[in-house]
PDB file of C-alpha atoms in Angstrom:
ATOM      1  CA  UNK A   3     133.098  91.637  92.270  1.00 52.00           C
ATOM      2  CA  UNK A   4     130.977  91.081  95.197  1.00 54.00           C
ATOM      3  CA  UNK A   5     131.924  94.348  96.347  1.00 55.00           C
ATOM      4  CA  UNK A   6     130.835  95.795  92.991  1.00 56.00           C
ATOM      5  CA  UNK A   7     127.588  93.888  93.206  1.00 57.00           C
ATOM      6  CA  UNK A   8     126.225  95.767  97.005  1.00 57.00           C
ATOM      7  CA  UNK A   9     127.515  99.199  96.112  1.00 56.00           C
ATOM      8  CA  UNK A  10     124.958  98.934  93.158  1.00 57.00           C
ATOM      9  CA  UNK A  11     121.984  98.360  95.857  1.00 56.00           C
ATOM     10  CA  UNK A  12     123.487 100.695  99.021  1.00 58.00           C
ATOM     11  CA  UNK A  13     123.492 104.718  98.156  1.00 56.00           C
ATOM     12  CA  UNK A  14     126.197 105.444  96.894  1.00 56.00           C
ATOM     13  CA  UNK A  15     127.360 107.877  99.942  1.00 53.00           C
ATOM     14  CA  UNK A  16     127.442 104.964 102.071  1.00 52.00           C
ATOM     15  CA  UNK A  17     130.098 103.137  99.905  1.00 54.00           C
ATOM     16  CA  UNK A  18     132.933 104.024 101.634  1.00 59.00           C
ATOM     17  CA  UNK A  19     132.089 103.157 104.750  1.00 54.00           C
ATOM     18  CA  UNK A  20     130.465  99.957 104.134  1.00 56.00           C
ATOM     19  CA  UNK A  21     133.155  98.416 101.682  1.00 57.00           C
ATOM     20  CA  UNK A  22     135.674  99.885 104.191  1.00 60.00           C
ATOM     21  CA  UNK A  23     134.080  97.271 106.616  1.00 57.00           C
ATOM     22  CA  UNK A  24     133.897  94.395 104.204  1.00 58.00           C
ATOM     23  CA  UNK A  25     137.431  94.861 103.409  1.00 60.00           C
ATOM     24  CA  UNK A  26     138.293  94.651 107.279  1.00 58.00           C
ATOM     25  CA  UNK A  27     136.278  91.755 107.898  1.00 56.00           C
ATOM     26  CA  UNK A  28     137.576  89.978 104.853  1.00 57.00           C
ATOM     27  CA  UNK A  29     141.777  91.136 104.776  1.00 58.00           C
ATOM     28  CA  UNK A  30     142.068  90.896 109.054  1.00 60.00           C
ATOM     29  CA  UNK A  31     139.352  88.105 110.151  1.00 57.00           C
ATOM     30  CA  UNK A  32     138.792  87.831 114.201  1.00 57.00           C
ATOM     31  CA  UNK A  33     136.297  84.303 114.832  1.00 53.00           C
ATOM     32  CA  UNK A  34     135.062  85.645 118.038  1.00 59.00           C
ATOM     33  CA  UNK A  35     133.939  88.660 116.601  1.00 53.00           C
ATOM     34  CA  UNK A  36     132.547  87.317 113.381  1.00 56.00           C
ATOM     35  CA  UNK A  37     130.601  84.885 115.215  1.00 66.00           C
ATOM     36  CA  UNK A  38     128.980  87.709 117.178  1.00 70.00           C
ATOM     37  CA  UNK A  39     128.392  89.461 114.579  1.00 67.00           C
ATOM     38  CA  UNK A  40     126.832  86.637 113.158  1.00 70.00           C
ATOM     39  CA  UNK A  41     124.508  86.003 115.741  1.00 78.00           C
ATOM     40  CA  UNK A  42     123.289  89.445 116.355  1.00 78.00           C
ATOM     41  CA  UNK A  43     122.776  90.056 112.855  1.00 76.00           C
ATOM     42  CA  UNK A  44     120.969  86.969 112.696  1.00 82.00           C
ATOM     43  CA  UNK A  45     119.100  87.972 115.541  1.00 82.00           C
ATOM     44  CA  UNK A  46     118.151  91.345 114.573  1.00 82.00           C
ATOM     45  CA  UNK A  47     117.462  90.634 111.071  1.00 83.00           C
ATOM     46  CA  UNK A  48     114.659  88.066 112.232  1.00 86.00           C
ATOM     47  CA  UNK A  49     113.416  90.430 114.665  1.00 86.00           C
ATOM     48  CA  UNK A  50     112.619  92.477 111.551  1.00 85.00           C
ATOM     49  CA  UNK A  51     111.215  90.373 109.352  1.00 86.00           C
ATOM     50  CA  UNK A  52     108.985  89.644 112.239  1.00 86.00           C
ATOM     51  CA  UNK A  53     107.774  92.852 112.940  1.00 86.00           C
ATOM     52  CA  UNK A  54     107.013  93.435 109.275  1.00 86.00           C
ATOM     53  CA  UNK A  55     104.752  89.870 109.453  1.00 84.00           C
ATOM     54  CA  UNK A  56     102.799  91.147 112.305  1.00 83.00           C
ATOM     55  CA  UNK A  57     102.107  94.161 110.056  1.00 82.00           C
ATOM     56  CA  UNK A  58     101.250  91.964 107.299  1.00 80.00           C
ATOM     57  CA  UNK A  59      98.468  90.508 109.847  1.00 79.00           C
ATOM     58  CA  UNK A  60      97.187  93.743 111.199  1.00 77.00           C
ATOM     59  CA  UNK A  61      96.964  94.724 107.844  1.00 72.00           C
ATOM     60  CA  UNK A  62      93.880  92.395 106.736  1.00 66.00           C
ATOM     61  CA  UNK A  63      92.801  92.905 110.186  1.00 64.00           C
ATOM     62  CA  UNK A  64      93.279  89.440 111.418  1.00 67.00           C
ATOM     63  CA  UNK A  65      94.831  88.847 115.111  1.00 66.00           C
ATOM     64  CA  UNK A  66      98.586  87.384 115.234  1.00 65.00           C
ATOM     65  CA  UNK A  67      98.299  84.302 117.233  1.00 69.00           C
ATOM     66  CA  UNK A  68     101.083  82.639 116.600  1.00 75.00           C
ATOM     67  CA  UNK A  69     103.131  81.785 119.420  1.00 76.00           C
ATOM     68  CA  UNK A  70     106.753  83.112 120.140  1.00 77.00           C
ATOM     69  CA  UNK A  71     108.734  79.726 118.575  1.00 83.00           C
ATOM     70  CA  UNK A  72     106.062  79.482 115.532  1.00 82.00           C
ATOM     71  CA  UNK A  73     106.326  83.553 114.407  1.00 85.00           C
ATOM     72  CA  UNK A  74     110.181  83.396 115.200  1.00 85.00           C
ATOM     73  CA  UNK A  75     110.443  80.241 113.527  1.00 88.00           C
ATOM     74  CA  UNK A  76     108.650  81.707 110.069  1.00 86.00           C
ATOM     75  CA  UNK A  77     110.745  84.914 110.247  1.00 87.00           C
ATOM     76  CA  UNK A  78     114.083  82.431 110.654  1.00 88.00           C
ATOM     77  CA  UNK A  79     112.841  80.643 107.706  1.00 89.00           C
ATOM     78  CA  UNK A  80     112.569  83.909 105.369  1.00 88.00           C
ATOM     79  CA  UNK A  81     116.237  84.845 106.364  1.00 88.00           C
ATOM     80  CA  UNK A  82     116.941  81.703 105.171  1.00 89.00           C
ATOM     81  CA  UNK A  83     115.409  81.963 101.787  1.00 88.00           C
ATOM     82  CA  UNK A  84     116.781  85.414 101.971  1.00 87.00           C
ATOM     83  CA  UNK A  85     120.390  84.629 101.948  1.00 85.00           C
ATOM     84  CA  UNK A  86     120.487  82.039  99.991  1.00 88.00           C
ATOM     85  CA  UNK A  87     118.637  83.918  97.473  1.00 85.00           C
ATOM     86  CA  UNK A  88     121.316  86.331  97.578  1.00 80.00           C
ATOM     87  CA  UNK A  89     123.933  84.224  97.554  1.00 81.00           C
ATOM     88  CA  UNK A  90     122.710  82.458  94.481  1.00 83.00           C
ATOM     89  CA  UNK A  91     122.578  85.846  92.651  1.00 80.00           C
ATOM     90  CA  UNK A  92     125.567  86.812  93.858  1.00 76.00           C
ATOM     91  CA  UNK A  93     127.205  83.889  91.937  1.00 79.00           C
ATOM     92  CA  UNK A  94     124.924  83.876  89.147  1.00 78.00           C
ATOM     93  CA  UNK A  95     126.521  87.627  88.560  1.00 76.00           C
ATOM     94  CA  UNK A  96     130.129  86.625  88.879  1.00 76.00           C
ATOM     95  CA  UNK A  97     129.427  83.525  86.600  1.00 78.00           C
ATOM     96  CA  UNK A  98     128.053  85.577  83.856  1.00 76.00           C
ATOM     97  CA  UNK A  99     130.538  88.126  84.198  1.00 76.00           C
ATOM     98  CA  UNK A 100     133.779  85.985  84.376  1.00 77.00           C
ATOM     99  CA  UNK A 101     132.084  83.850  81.184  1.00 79.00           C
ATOM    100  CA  UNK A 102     131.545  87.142  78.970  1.00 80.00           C
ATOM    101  CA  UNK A 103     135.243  88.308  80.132  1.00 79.00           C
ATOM    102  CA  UNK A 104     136.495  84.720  78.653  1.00 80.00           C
ATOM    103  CA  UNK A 105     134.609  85.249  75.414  1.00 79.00           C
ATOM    104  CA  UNK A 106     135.852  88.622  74.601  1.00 79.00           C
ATOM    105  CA  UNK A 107     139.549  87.389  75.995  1.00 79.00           C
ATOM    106  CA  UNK A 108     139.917  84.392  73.622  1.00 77.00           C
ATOM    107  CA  UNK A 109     137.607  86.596  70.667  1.00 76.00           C
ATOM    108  CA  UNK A 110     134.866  84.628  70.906  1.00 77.00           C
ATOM    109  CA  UNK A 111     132.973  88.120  71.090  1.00 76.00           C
ATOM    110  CA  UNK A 112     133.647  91.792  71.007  1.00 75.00           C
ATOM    111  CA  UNK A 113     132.445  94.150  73.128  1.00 75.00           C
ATOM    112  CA  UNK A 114     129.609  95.257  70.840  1.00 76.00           C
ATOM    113  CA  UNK A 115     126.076  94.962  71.585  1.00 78.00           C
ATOM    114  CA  UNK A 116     125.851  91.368  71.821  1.00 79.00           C
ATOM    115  CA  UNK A 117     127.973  91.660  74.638  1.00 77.00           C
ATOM    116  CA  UNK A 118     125.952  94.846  76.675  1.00 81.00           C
ATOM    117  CA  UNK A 119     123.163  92.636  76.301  1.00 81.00           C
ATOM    118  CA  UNK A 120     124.472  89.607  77.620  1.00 78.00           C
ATOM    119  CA  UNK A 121     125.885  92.313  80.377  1.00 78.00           C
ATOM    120  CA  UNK A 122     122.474  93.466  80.979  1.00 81.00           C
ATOM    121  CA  UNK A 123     121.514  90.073  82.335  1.00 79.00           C
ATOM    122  CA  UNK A 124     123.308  91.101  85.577  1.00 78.00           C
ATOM    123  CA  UNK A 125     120.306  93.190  86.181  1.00 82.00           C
ATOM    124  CA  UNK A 126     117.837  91.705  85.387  1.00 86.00           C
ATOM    125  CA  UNK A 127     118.841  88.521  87.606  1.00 83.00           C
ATOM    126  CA  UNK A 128     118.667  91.561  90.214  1.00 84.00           C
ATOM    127  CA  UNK A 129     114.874  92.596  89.248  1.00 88.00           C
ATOM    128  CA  UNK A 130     114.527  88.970  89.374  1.00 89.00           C
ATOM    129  CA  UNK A 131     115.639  88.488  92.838  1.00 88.00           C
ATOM    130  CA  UNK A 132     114.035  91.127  94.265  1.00 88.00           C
ATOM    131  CA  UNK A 133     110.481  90.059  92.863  1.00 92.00           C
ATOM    132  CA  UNK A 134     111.471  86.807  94.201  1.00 91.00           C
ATOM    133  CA  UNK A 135     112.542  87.413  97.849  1.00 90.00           C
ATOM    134  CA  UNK A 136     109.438  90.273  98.193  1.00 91.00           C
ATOM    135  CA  UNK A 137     106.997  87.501  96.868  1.00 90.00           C
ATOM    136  CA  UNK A 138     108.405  85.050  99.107  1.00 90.00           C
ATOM    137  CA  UNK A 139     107.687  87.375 102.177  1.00 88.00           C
ATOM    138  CA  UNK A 140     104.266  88.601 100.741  1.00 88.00           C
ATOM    139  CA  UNK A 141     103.225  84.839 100.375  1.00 87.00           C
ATOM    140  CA  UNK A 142     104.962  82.726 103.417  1.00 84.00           C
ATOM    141  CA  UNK A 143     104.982  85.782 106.036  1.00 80.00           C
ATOM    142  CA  UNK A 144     101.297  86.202 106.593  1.00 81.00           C
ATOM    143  CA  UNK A 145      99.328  84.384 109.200  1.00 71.00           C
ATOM    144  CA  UNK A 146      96.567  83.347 106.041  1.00 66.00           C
ATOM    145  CA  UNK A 147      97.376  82.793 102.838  1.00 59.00           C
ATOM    146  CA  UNK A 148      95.963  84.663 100.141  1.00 57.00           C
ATOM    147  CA  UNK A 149      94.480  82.815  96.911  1.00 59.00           C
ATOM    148  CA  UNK A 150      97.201  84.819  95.164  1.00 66.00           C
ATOM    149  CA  UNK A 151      99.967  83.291  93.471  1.00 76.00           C
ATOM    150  CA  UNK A 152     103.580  83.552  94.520  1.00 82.00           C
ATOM    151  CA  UNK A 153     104.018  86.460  92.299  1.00 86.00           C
ATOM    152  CA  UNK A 154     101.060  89.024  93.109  1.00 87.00           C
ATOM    153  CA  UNK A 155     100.164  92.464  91.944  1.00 89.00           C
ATOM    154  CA  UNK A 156     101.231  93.435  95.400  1.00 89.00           C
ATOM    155  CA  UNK A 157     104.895  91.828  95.081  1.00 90.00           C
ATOM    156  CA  UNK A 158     105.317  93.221  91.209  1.00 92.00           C
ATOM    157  CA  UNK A 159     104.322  97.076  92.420  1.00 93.00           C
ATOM    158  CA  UNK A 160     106.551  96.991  95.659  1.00 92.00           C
ATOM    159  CA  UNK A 161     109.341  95.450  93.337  1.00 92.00           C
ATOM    160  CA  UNK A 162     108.927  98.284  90.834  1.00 93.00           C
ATOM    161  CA  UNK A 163     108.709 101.000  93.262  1.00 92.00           C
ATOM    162  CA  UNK A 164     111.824  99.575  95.304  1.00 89.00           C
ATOM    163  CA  UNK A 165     113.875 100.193  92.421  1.00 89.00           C
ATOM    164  CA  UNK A 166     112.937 103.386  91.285  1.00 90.00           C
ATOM    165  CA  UNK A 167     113.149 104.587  94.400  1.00 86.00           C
ATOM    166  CA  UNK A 168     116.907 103.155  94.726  1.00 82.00           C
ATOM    167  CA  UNK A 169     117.492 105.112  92.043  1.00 82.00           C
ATOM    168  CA  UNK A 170     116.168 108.156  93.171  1.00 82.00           C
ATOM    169  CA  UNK A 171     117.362 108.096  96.538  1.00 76.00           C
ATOM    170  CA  UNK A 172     120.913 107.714  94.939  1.00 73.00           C
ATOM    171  CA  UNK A 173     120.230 110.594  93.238  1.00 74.00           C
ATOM    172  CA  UNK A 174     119.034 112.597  95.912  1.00 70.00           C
ATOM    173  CA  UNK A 175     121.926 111.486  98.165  1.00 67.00           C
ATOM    174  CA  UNK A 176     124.997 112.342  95.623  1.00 67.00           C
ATOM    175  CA  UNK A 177     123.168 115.288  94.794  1.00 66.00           C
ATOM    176  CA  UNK A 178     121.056 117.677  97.575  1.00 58.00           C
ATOM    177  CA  UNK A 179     121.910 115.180 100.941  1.00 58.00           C
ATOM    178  CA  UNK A 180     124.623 116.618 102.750  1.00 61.00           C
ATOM    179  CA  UNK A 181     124.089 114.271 105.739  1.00 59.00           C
ATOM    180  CA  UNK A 182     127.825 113.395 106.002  1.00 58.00           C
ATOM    181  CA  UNK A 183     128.890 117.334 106.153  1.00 58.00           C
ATOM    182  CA  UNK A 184     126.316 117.605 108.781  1.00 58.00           C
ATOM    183  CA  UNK A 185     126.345 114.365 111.083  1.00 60.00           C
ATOM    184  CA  UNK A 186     130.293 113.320 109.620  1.00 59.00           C
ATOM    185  CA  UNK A 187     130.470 109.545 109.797  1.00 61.00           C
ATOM    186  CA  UNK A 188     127.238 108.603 111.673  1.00 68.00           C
ATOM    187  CA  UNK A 189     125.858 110.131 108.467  1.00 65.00           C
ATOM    188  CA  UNK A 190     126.423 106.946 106.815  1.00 67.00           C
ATOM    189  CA  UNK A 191     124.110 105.053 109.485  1.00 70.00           C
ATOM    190  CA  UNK A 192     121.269 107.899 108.958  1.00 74.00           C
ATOM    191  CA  UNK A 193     121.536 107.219 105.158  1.00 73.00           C
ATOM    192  CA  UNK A 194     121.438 103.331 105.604  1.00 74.00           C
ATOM    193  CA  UNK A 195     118.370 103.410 108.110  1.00 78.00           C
ATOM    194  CA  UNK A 196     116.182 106.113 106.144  1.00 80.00           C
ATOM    195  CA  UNK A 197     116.851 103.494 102.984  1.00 79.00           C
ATOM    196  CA  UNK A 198     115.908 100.778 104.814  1.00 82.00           C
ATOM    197  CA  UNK A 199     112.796 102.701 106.609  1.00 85.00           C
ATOM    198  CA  UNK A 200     111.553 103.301 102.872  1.00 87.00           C
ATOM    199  CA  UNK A 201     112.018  99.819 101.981  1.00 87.00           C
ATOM    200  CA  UNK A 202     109.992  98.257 104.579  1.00 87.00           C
ATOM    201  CA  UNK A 203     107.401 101.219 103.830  1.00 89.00           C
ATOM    202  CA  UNK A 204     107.333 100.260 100.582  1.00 90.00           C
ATOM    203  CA  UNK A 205     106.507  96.250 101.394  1.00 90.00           C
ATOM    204  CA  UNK A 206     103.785  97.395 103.485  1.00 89.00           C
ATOM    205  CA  UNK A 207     102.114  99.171 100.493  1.00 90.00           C
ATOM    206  CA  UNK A 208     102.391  96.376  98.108  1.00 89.00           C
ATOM    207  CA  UNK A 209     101.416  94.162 100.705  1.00 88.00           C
ATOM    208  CA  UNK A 210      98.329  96.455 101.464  1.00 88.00           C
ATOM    209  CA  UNK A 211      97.375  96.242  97.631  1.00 88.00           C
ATOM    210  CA  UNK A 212      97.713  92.103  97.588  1.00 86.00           C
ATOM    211  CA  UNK A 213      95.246  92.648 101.062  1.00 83.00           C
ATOM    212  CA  UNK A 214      92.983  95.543  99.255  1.00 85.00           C
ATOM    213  CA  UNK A 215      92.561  93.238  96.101  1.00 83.00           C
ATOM    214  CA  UNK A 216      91.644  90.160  98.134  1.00 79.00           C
ATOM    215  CA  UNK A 217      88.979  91.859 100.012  1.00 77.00           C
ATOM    216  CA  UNK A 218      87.219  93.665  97.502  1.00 78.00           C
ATOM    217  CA  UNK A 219      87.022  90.249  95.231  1.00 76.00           C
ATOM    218  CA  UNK A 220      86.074  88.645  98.714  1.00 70.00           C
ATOM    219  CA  UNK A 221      82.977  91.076  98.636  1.00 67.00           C
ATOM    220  CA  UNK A 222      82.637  90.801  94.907  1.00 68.00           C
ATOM    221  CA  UNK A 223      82.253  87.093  95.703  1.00 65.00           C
ATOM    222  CA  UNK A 224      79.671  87.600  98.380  1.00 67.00           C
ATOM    223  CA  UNK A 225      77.443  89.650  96.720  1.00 64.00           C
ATOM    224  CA  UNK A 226      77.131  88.246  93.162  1.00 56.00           C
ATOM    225  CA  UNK A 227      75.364  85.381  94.139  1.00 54.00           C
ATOM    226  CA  UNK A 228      72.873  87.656  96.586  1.00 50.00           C
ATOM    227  CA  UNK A 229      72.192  89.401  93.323  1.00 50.00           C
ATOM    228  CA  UNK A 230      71.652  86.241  91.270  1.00 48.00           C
ATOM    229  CA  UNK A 231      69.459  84.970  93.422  1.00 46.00           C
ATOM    230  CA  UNK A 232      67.129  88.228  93.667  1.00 44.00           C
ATOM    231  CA  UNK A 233      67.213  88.410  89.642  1.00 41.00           C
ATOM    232  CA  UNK A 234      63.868  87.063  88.368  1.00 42.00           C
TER     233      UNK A 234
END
């Protein structure tokens, strides 16, 4: 089921080879390996998040100070929340699916519309964590804090636009990609990066729209009371 969960996010051409992984890691288990890969994806993935904080800050135009430990120490902090965000969906997923599987298997319910709507749910915790975890970054990443709330403008359009483009790229991948006749299996890497090149595109654009909103009611701010004052 967990499977089933992360090949509805990944393109669908890339389900092969990532579940083929999974299933590796999960039916023949090494600990020195798994701890490796552990680390380094813990490394890397903070690496990221911090690169995508000090384009937050360049994005209002304000200098990233922040020493090595302090930056590195925020980015750790939204892998954290990241993961166990995850997780918690994850399990929040399996929970509502095993409990609707128990209803229908003791007649409780039938699979009728009740039941797709109750099924539903599983995706809309989804929208839910996604609006979360991008808030989350929009809000703790930053150097400055915006007056915004945790959920912003910004953080609602990227979350939108992140799922209609998963949709679409899925689309365009099953459909007019043919990166895996071309590049065989290191066509599954080319498809993973280019999704995760939009994504981060995408954050920076919602982010740029919490940034753009701030500034112009910054200016609004400013000159309102310039024109009270000249007002006879």
């Amino acid at each position: 089921e967990i499977m089933v969960l992360i090949e509805r996010v990944l393109p669908d051409a890339t389900d092969d080879s990532v579940m083929q992984v999974i299933s590796d890691i999960i039916i023949r288990p090494h600990a020195n390996v798994l701890s490796l890969g552990f680390l380094l994806a813990l490394i890397f993935s903070t690496n990221g998040f911090k690169s995508i904080i000090v384009a937050f800050t360049s994005s209002v135009h304000i200098h990233e100070d922040r020493g090595f430990f302090s930056l590195h120490w925020t980015s750790l902090v939204i892998v954290f929340v990241f993961t166990i965000t995850s997780f918690v969906t994850i399990l929040a997923s399996i929970i509502n699916q095993h409990f609707l599987d128990f209803l229908v298997e003791y007649d409780f319910m039938t699979q009728g519309t009740i039941y797709y709507i109750i099924k539903f749910a599983n995706w809309i915790i989804m929208v839910a964590m996604i609006l979360f975890m991008v808030s989350f970054l929009f809000y703790y990443g930053p150097k400055t804090k915006t007056k915004f709330k945790l959920i912003s403008t910004g953080s609602s359009v990227s979350t939108v636009v992140i799922i209609i483009v998963m949709l679409l790229f899925n689309v365009y991948i099953n459909n007019f990609s043919k990166y895996n006749v071309l590049y065989g299996s290191i066509g599954t890497l080319l498809i993973v990066l280019l999704w995760i090149y939009i994504n981060a595109f995408i954050l920076l654009l919602g982010f740029e729209i919490n940034a753009s909103i701030a500034s112009a009611k910054s200016d609004a701010d400013n000159y309102l009371p310039k024109n009270t004052q000249e007002s006879p």
